[in-house]
């Protein structure tokens, strides 16, 4: 009896998650796609630097955590592109930016791990390269 209740609750929760996710997909797809001016993006990025000042305000040392060099897509070696896609999003060329099957699989696997194994350390993600770029 307890298993039937847990199973029913899991099914209802899974259905709710799918409905919410599909709502987000519909909203996302309804937004007009437009090109962002690349120069505007570059101008908005600030360098991540630590500046060490003396008591009188003069610069003693500048330490950069990241050195960023922006290059165009055609300048990236093909092997690097394939390695990145293989590691981050194997279905990159097969979805529209959101991989529904991976999100459903990860949701079900994480719920299973959380409910039945009580193991929060085995949670998996399903974000695509596109989703990671938007998040950052």
CSV table of N, CA and C in Angstrom, one decimal:
chain,number,residue,atom,x,y,z
A,1,UNK,N,0.8,-1.2,0.0
A,1,UNK,CA,0.0,0.0,0.0
A,1,UNK,C,0.9,1.3,0.0
A,2,UNK,N,1.9,1.3,0.8
A,2,UNK,CA,2.8,2.4,0.9
A,2,UNK,C,3.5,2.6,-0.4
A,3,UNK,N,3.9,1.5,-1.1
A,3,UNK,CA,4.6,1.6,-2.4
A,3,UNK,C,3.7,2.2,-3.4
A,4,UNK,N,2.4,1.9,-3.4
A,4,UNK,CA,1.4,2.4,-4.3
A,4,UNK,C,1.2,3.9,-4.1
A,5,UNK,N,1.2,4.4,-2.9
A,5,UNK,CA,1.1,5.8,-2.6
A,5,UNK,C,2.3,6.5,-3.0
A,6,UNK,N,3.5,6.0,-2.8
A,6,UNK,CA,4.7,6.6,-3.2
A,6,UNK,C,4.8,6.7,-4.7
A,7,UNK,N,4.4,5.6,-5.3
A,7,UNK,CA,4.4,5.5,-6.8
A,7,UNK,C,3.5,6.5,-7.4
A,8,UNK,N,2.3,6.6,-6.8
A,8,UNK,CA,1.3,7.6,-7.4
A,8,UNK,C,1.8,9.0,-7.2
A,9,UNK,N,2.3,9.3,-6.0
A,9,UNK,CA,2.9,10.6,-5.7
A,9,UNK,C,4.0,10.9,-6.7
A,10,UNK,N,4.9,10.0,-6.9
A,10,UNK,CA,6.0,10.2,-7.9
A,10,UNK,C,5.4,10.4,-9.3
A,11,UNK,N,4.4,9.7,-9.7
A,11,UNK,CA,3.8,9.9,-11.0
A,11,UNK,C,3.2,11.3,-11.1
A,12,UNK,N,2.5,11.7,-10.1
A,12,UNK,CA,1.8,13.1,-10.1
A,12,UNK,C,2.9,14.1,-10.1
A,13,UNK,N,3.9,14.0,-9.3
A,13,UNK,CA,5.0,15.0,-9.3
A,13,UNK,C,5.8,15.0,-10.6
A,14,UNK,N,6.0,13.9,-11.2
A,14,UNK,CA,6.7,13.8,-12.5
A,14,UNK,C,5.8,14.5,-13.6
A,15,UNK,N,4.5,14.3,-13.6
A,15,UNK,CA,3.6,14.9,-14.5
A,15,UNK,C,3.6,16.5,-14.3
A,16,UNK,N,3.6,16.9,-13.1
A,16,UNK,CA,3.7,18.3,-12.8
A,16,UNK,C,4.9,18.9,-13.3
A,17,UNK,N,6.1,18.3,-13.1
A,17,UNK,CA,7.4,18.8,-13.6
A,17,UNK,C,7.4,18.9,-15.1
A,18,UNK,N,6.8,17.9,-15.7
A,18,UNK,CA,6.8,17.9,-17.2
A,18,UNK,C,5.9,19.1,-17.7
A,19,UNK,N,4.8,19.3,-17.1
A,19,UNK,CA,3.9,20.4,-17.5
A,19,UNK,C,4.5,21.7,-17.2
A,20,UNK,N,5.2,21.9,-16.1
A,20,UNK,CA,5.9,23.2,-15.9
A,20,UNK,C,7.0,23.4,-16.9
A,21,UNK,N,7.7,22.3,-17.2
A,21,UNK,CA,8.8,22.4,-18.1
A,21,UNK,C,8.3,22.8,-19.5
A,22,UNK,N,7.2,22.1,-19.9
A,22,UNK,CA,6.7,22.4,-21.3
A,22,UNK,C,6.1,23.8,-21.3
A,23,UNK,N,5.6,24.3,-20.2
A,23,UNK,CA,5.2,25.7,-20.2
A,23,UNK,C,6.4,26.7,-20.4
A,24,UNK,N,7.5,26.4,-19.8
A,24,UNK,CA,8.7,27.2,-20.0
A,24,UNK,C,9.2,27.1,-21.5
A,25,UNK,N,9.1,25.9,-22.1
A,25,UNK,CA,9.5,25.7,-23.4
A,25,UNK,C,8.6,26.5,-24.4
A,26,UNK,N,7.3,26.5,-24.1
A,26,UNK,CA,6.4,27.3,-24.9
A,26,UNK,C,6.6,28.8,-24.8
A,27,UNK,N,6.9,29.3,-23.6
A,27,UNK,CA,7.2,30.7,-23.4
A,27,UNK,C,8.5,31.0,-24.1
A,28,UNK,N,9.5,30.2,-23.9
A,28,UNK,CA,10.8,30.4,-24.5
A,28,UNK,C,10.7,30.5,-26.0
A,29,UNK,N,9.9,29.6,-26.6
A,29,UNK,CA,9.8,29.5,-28.1
A,29,UNK,C,9.0,30.7,-28.6
A,30,UNK,N,8.1,31.3,-27.8
A,30,UNK,CA,7.3,32.4,-28.2
A,30,UNK,C,8.0,33.7,-28.2
A,31,UNK,N,9.1,33.8,-27.5
A,31,UNK,CA,9.9,35.0,-27.5
A,31,UNK,C,10.6,35.1,-28.9
A,32,UNK,N,10.6,36.3,-29.4
A,32,UNK,CA,11.2,36.6,-30.7
A,32,UNK,C,12.8,36.4,-30.6
A,33,UNK,N,13.3,35.7,-31.5
A,33,UNK,CA,14.8,35.6,-31.5
A,33,UNK,C,15.3,36.8,-32.3
A,34,UNK,N,16.4,37.3,-31.8
A,34,UNK,CA,17.0,38.5,-32.4
A,34,UNK,C,18.5,38.4,-32.2
A,35,UNK,N,19.3,39.0,-33.0
A,35,UNK,CA,20.7,38.9,-32.9
A,35,UNK,C,21.2,40.0,-31.9
A,36,UNK,N,22.1,39.6,-31.0
A,36,UNK,CA,22.6,40.6,-30.1
A,36,UNK,C,23.9,41.2,-30.7
A,37,UNK,N,24.0,42.4,-30.6
A,37,UNK,CA,25.2,43.1,-31.2
A,37,UNK,C,26.4,42.6,-30.4
A,38,UNK,N,27.4,42.0,-31.1
A,38,UNK,CA,28.6,41.4,-30.5
A,38,UNK,C,29.4,42.5,-29.8
A,39,UNK,N,29.5,43.7,-30.4
A,39,UNK,CA,30.3,44.8,-29.8
A,39,UNK,C,29.7,45.2,-28.5
A,40,UNK,N,28.4,45.2,-28.4
A,40,UNK,CA,27.7,45.6,-27.1
A,40,UNK,C,28.0,44.5,-26.0
A,41,UNK,N,28.1,43.3,-26.4
A,41,UNK,CA,28.4,42.2,-25.4
A,41,UNK,C,29.8,42.4,-25.0
A,42,UNK,N,30.8,42.7,-25.9
A,42,UNK,CA,32.2,42.8,-25.5
A,42,UNK,C,32.3,44.1,-24.6
A,43,UNK,N,31.6,45.1,-24.9
A,43,UNK,CA,31.8,46.4,-24.2
A,43,UNK,C,31.2,46.2,-22.8
A,44,UNK,N,30.2,45.3,-22.6
A,44,UNK,CA,29.6,45.1,-21.3
A,44,UNK,C,30.4,44.3,-20.3
A,45,UNK,N,31.4,43.5,-20.9
A,45,UNK,CA,32.2,42.7,-20.1
A,45,UNK,C,33.3,43.5,-19.4
A,46,UNK,N,33.4,43.3,-18.1
A,46,UNK,CA,34.5,44.0,-17.4
A,46,UNK,C,35.6,43.0,-17.1
A,47,UNK,N,36.8,43.4,-17.1
A,47,UNK,CA,37.9,42.5,-16.8
A,47,UNK,C,37.9,42.2,-15.3
A,48,UNK,N,38.1,40.9,-15.0
A,48,UNK,CA,38.1,40.5,-13.6
A,48,UNK,C,39.6,40.7,-13.0
A,49,UNK,N,39.8,41.8,-12.4
A,49,UNK,CA,41.1,42.2,-11.9
A,49,UNK,C,41.1,42.6,-10.4
A,50,UNK,N,42.1,42.2,-9.7
A,50,UNK,CA,42.3,42.7,-8.3
A,50,UNK,C,43.3,43.7,-8.4
A,51,UNK,N,43.0,44.9,-7.9
A,51,UNK,CA,43.9,46.0,-7.9
A,51,UNK,C,44.3,46.3,-6.4
A,52,UNK,N,45.6,46.2,-6.2
A,52,UNK,CA,46.1,46.5,-4.8
A,52,UNK,C,46.7,47.9,-4.8
A,53,UNK,N,46.2,48.7,-3.8
A,53,UNK,CA,46.5,50.1,-3.7
A,53,UNK,C,47.3,50.3,-2.4
A,54,UNK,N,48.2,51.3,-2.5
A,54,UNK,CA,48.9,51.7,-1.3
A,54,UNK,C,48.1,52.6,-0.4
A,55,UNK,N,48.6,53.1,0.7
A,55,UNK,CA,47.8,54.0,1.6
A,55,UNK,C,47.5,55.3,0.9
A,56,UNK,N,48.4,55.8,0.0
A,56,UNK,CA,48.2,57.0,-0.7
A,56,UNK,C,47.3,56.9,-1.9
A,57,UNK,N,46.9,55.6,-2.3
A,57,UNK,CA,46.0,55.4,-3.4
A,57,UNK,C,46.7,55.0,-4.7
A,58,UNK,N,48.0,54.9,-4.7
A,58,UNK,CA,48.7,54.6,-5.9
A,58,UNK,C,48.6,53.0,-6.1
A,59,UNK,N,48.6,52.6,-7.4
A,59,UNK,CA,48.5,51.2,-7.7
A,59,UNK,C,49.8,50.5,-7.4
A,60,UNK,N,49.8,49.4,-6.5
A,60,UNK,CA,51.0,48.7,-6.3
A,60,UNK,C,51.1,47.5,-7.2
A,61,UNK,N,49.9,46.8,-7.4
A,61,UNK,CA,49.9,45.6,-8.2
A,61,UNK,C,48.5,45.3,-8.8
A,62,UNK,N,48.5,44.8,-10.0
A,62,UNK,CA,47.2,44.4,-10.6
A,62,UNK,C,47.3,42.9,-10.9
A,63,UNK,N,46.4,42.2,-10.4
A,63,UNK,CA,46.4,40.7,-10.6
A,63,UNK,C,45.1,40.3,-11.3
A,64,UNK,N,45.3,39.7,-12.5
A,64,UNK,CA,44.1,39.3,-13.2
A,64,UNK,C,43.9,37.8,-13.0
A,65,UNK,N,42.6,37.5,-12.6
A,65,UNK,CA,42.2,36.1,-12.4
A,65,UNK,C,42.0,35.4,-13.8
A,66,UNK,N,41.5,36.1,-14.8
A,66,UNK,CA,41.2,35.5,-16.1
A,66,UNK,C,41.8,36.4,-17.1
A,67,UNK,N,42.4,35.8,-18.1
A,67,UNK,CA,42.8,36.6,-19.3
A,67,UNK,C,41.9,36.1,-20.5
A,68,UNK,N,41.0,36.9,-21.0
A,68,UNK,CA,40.1,36.5,-22.0
A,68,UNK,C,40.5,37.1,-23.3
A,69,UNK,N,40.5,36.2,-24.3
A,69,UNK,CA,40.7,36.5,-25.7
A,69,UNK,C,39.5,36.1,-26.5
A,70,UNK,N,38.9,37.0,-27.1
A,70,UNK,CA,37.7,36.6,-27.9
A,70,UNK,C,38.1,36.4,-29.3
A,71,UNK,N,37.7,35.2,-29.8
A,71,UNK,CA,38.0,34.8,-31.2
A,71,UNK,C,36.7,34.4,-31.9
A,72,UNK,N,36.7,34.3,-33.2
A,72,UNK,CA,35.5,33.9,-33.9
A,72,UNK,C,35.4,32.4,-34.0
A,73,UNK,N,34.3,31.9,-34.3
A,73,UNK,CA,34.0,30.5,-34.3
A,73,UNK,C,34.9,29.7,-35.3
A,74,UNK,N,35.2,30.4,-36.4
A,74,UNK,CA,36.0,29.7,-37.4
A,74,UNK,C,37.5,29.6,-37.0
A,75,UNK,N,37.9,30.3,-36.0
A,75,UNK,CA,39.3,30.2,-35.5
A,75,UNK,C,39.5,29.1,-34.5
A,76,UNK,N,38.5,28.5,-34.0
A,76,UNK,CA,38.6,27.4,-33.1
A,76,UNK,C,38.8,26.1,-33.8
A,77,UNK,N,39.8,25.3,-33.4
A,77,UNK,CA,40.1,24.1,-34.1
A,77,UNK,C,39.0,23.1,-34.0
A,78,UNK,N,38.8,22.3,-35.1
A,78,UNK,CA,37.7,21.4,-35.1
A,78,UNK,C,37.7,20.3,-34.0
A,79,UNK,N,38.9,19.9,-33.6
A,79,UNK,CA,39.1,18.9,-32.6
A,79,UNK,C,38.6,19.5,-31.2
A,80,UNK,N,38.9,20.7,-31.0
A,80,UNK,CA,38.5,21.4,-29.7
A,80,UNK,C,37.0,21.5,-29.7
A,81,UNK,N,36.4,21.9,-30.8
A,81,UNK,CA,34.9,21.9,-30.9
A,81,UNK,C,34.3,20.6,-30.6
A,82,UNK,N,34.8,19.5,-31.2
A,82,UNK,CA,34.2,18.2,-31.0
A,82,UNK,C,34.4,17.7,-29.6
A,83,UNK,N,35.6,18.0,-29.0
A,83,UNK,CA,35.9,17.6,-27.6
A,83,UNK,C,34.9,18.3,-26.7
A,84,UNK,N,34.7,19.6,-26.9
A,84,UNK,CA,33.9,20.4,-26.0
A,84,UNK,C,32.4,19.9,-26.1
A,85,UNK,N,31.9,19.6,-27.3
A,85,UNK,CA,30.6,19.2,-27.5
A,85,UNK,C,30.4,17.8,-26.9
A,86,UNK,N,31.4,16.9,-27.1
A,86,UNK,CA,31.4,15.6,-26.5
A,86,UNK,C,31.3,15.6,-25.0
A,87,UNK,N,32.0,16.5,-24.4
A,87,UNK,CA,32.0,16.5,-22.9
A,87,UNK,C,30.8,17.2,-22.3
A,88,UNK,N,30.3,18.2,-23.0
A,88,UNK,CA,29.2,19.0,-22.4
A,88,UNK,C,27.8,18.7,-22.9
A,89,UNK,N,27.6,18.4,-24.2
A,89,UNK,CA,26.3,18.2,-24.7
A,89,UNK,C,26.4,17.4,-26.0
A,90,UNK,N,26.3,16.1,-25.8
A,90,UNK,CA,26.4,15.2,-27.0
A,90,UNK,C,25.4,15.4,-28.1
A,91,UNK,N,24.2,15.9,-27.7
A,91,UNK,CA,23.1,16.1,-28.6
A,91,UNK,C,23.0,17.5,-29.1
A,92,UNK,N,24.1,18.3,-29.1
A,92,UNK,CA,24.1,19.7,-29.4
A,92,UNK,C,23.5,20.0,-30.7
A,93,UNK,N,23.8,19.3,-31.7
A,93,UNK,CA,23.3,19.6,-33.1
A,93,UNK,C,21.9,19.0,-33.3
A,94,UNK,N,21.3,18.3,-32.3
A,94,UNK,CA,20.0,17.6,-32.5
A,94,UNK,C,18.8,18.3,-31.8
A,95,UNK,N,19.1,19.3,-31.0
A,95,UNK,CA,18.0,19.9,-30.3
A,95,UNK,C,18.0,21.4,-30.5
A,96,UNK,N,17.0,22.1,-30.0
A,96,UNK,CA,16.8,23.6,-30.2
A,96,UNK,C,17.4,24.4,-29.1
A,97,UNK,N,18.2,23.9,-28.3
A,97,UNK,CA,18.8,24.6,-27.2
A,97,UNK,C,18.4,24.0,-25.8
A,98,UNK,N,17.3,23.3,-25.8
A,98,UNK,CA,16.8,22.6,-24.6
A,98,UNK,C,16.6,21.1,-25.0
A,99,UNK,N,17.2,20.2,-24.3
A,99,UNK,CA,17.1,18.8,-24.6
A,99,UNK,C,16.1,18.2,-23.6
A,100,UNK,N,14.9,18.0,-24.1
A,100,UNK,CA,13.8,17.6,-23.3
A,100,UNK,C,14.0,16.2,-22.8
A,101,UNK,N,14.6,15.3,-23.6
A,101,UNK,CA,14.8,13.9,-23.1
A,101,UNK,C,15.8,13.9,-22.0
A,102,UNK,N,16.9,14.7,-22.1
A,102,UNK,CA,17.9,14.7,-21.1
A,102,UNK,C,17.4,15.3,-19.8
A,103,UNK,N,16.5,16.3,-19.9
A,103,UNK,CA,16.0,16.9,-18.7
A,103,UNK,C,15.0,15.9,-18.0
A,104,UNK,N,14.2,15.2,-18.8
A,104,UNK,CA,13.3,14.2,-18.2
A,104,UNK,C,14.0,13.1,-17.5
A,105,UNK,N,15.1,12.6,-18.2
A,105,UNK,CA,15.9,11.5,-17.7
A,105,UNK,C,16.6,12.0,-16.4
A,106,UNK,N,17.2,13.2,-16.4
A,106,UNK,CA,17.8,13.7,-15.2
A,106,UNK,C,16.9,13.9,-14.0
A,107,UNK,N,15.7,14.4,-14.3
A,107,UNK,CA,14.7,14.6,-13.3
A,107,UNK,C,14.2,13.3,-12.7
A,108,UNK,N,13.9,12.3,-13.5
A,108,UNK,CA,13.5,11.0,-13.0
A,108,UNK,C,14.7,10.4,-12.2
A,109,UNK,N,15.9,10.5,-12.7
A,109,UNK,CA,17.0,9.9,-12.0
A,109,UNK,C,17.3,10.5,-10.7
A,110,UNK,N,17.2,11.9,-10.7
A,110,UNK,CA,17.4,12.6,-9.4
A,110,UNK,C,16.3,12.4,-8.4
A,111,UNK,N,15.1,12.3,-8.8
A,111,UNK,CA,14.0,12.0,-7.9
A,111,UNK,C,14.2,10.6,-7.4
A,112,UNK,N,14.6,9.6,-8.2
A,112,UNK,CA,14.8,8.3,-7.7
A,112,UNK,C,15.9,8.2,-6.7
A,113,UNK,N,17.0,8.9,-7.0
A,113,UNK,CA,18.2,9.0,-6.1
A,113,UNK,C,17.8,9.6,-4.8
A,114,UNK,N,17.0,10.7,-4.9
A,114,UNK,CA,16.6,11.4,-3.6
A,114,UNK,C,15.6,10.6,-2.8
A,115,UNK,N,14.6,10.0,-3.5
A,115,UNK,CA,13.6,9.3,-2.7
A,115,UNK,C,14.0,7.9,-2.3
A,116,UNK,N,14.5,7.1,-3.2
A,116,UNK,CA,14.7,5.7,-2.9
A,116,UNK,C,16.1,5.4,-2.3
A,117,UNK,N,17.1,6.1,-2.8
A,117,UNK,CA,18.5,5.8,-2.3
A,117,UNK,C,18.9,6.8,-1.2
A,118,UNK,N,18.1,7.9,-1.1
A,118,UNK,CA,18.5,8.9,-0.1
A,118,UNK,C,19.9,9.5,-0.3
A,119,UNK,N,20.3,9.6,-1.5
A,119,UNK,CA,21.7,10.0,-1.8
A,119,UNK,C,21.7,11.2,-2.7
A,120,UNK,N,21.9,12.4,-2.0
A,120,UNK,CA,21.9,13.7,-2.7
A,120,UNK,C,23.2,13.9,-3.4
A,121,UNK,N,24.2,13.1,-3.2
A,121,UNK,CA,25.5,13.3,-3.9
A,121,UNK,C,25.5,12.7,-5.3
A,122,UNK,N,24.5,12.0,-5.7
A,122,UNK,CA,24.5,11.3,-7.0
A,122,UNK,C,23.6,12.0,-8.0
A,123,UNK,N,23.2,13.3,-7.7
A,123,UNK,CA,22.4,14.1,-8.6
A,123,UNK,C,23.1,14.4,-9.9
A,124,UNK,N,22.3,14.4,-11.0
A,124,UNK,CA,22.9,14.7,-12.3
A,124,UNK,C,22.2,15.9,-12.9
A,125,UNK,N,22.9,16.5,-13.8
A,125,UNK,CA,22.3,17.7,-14.5
A,125,UNK,C,22.0,17.3,-15.9
A,126,UNK,N,21.3,18.3,-16.6
A,126,UNK,CA,20.9,18.0,-18.0
A,126,UNK,C,20.9,19.3,-18.8
A,127,UNK,N,21.7,20.3,-18.3
A,127,UNK,CA,21.7,21.6,-19.0
A,127,UNK,C,22.5,21.5,-20.3
A,128,UNK,N,22.0,22.1,-21.3
A,128,UNK,CA,22.7,22.1,-22.6
A,128,UNK,C,23.8,23.2,-22.6
A,129,UNK,N,24.6,23.2,-23.6
A,129,UNK,CA,25.6,24.3,-23.8
A,129,UNK,C,24.9,25.6,-23.9
A,130,UNK,N,23.8,25.6,-24.6
A,130,UNK,CA,23.0,26.9,-24.8
A,130,UNK,C,22.4,27.3,-23.5
A,131,UNK,N,21.9,26.5,-22.6
A,131,UNK,CA,21.4,26.8,-21.3
A,131,UNK,C,22.5,27.4,-20.4
A,132,UNK,N,23.7,26.7,-20.5
A,132,UNK,CA,24.8,27.2,-19.7
A,132,UNK,C,25.3,28.6,-20.1
A,133,UNK,N,25.3,28.8,-21.4
A,133,UNK,CA,25.7,30.1,-21.9
A,133,UNK,C,24.7,31.2,-21.5
A,134,UNK,N,23.4,30.9,-21.5
A,134,UNK,CA,22.4,31.9,-21.1
A,134,UNK,C,22.5,32.1,-19.6
A,135,UNK,N,22.8,31.1,-18.8
A,135,UNK,CA,22.9,31.3,-17.4
A,135,UNK,C,24.1,32.2,-17.0
A,136,UNK,N,25.2,32.0,-17.8
A,136,UNK,CA,26.4,32.8,-17.5
A,136,UNK,C,26.3,34.1,-18.0
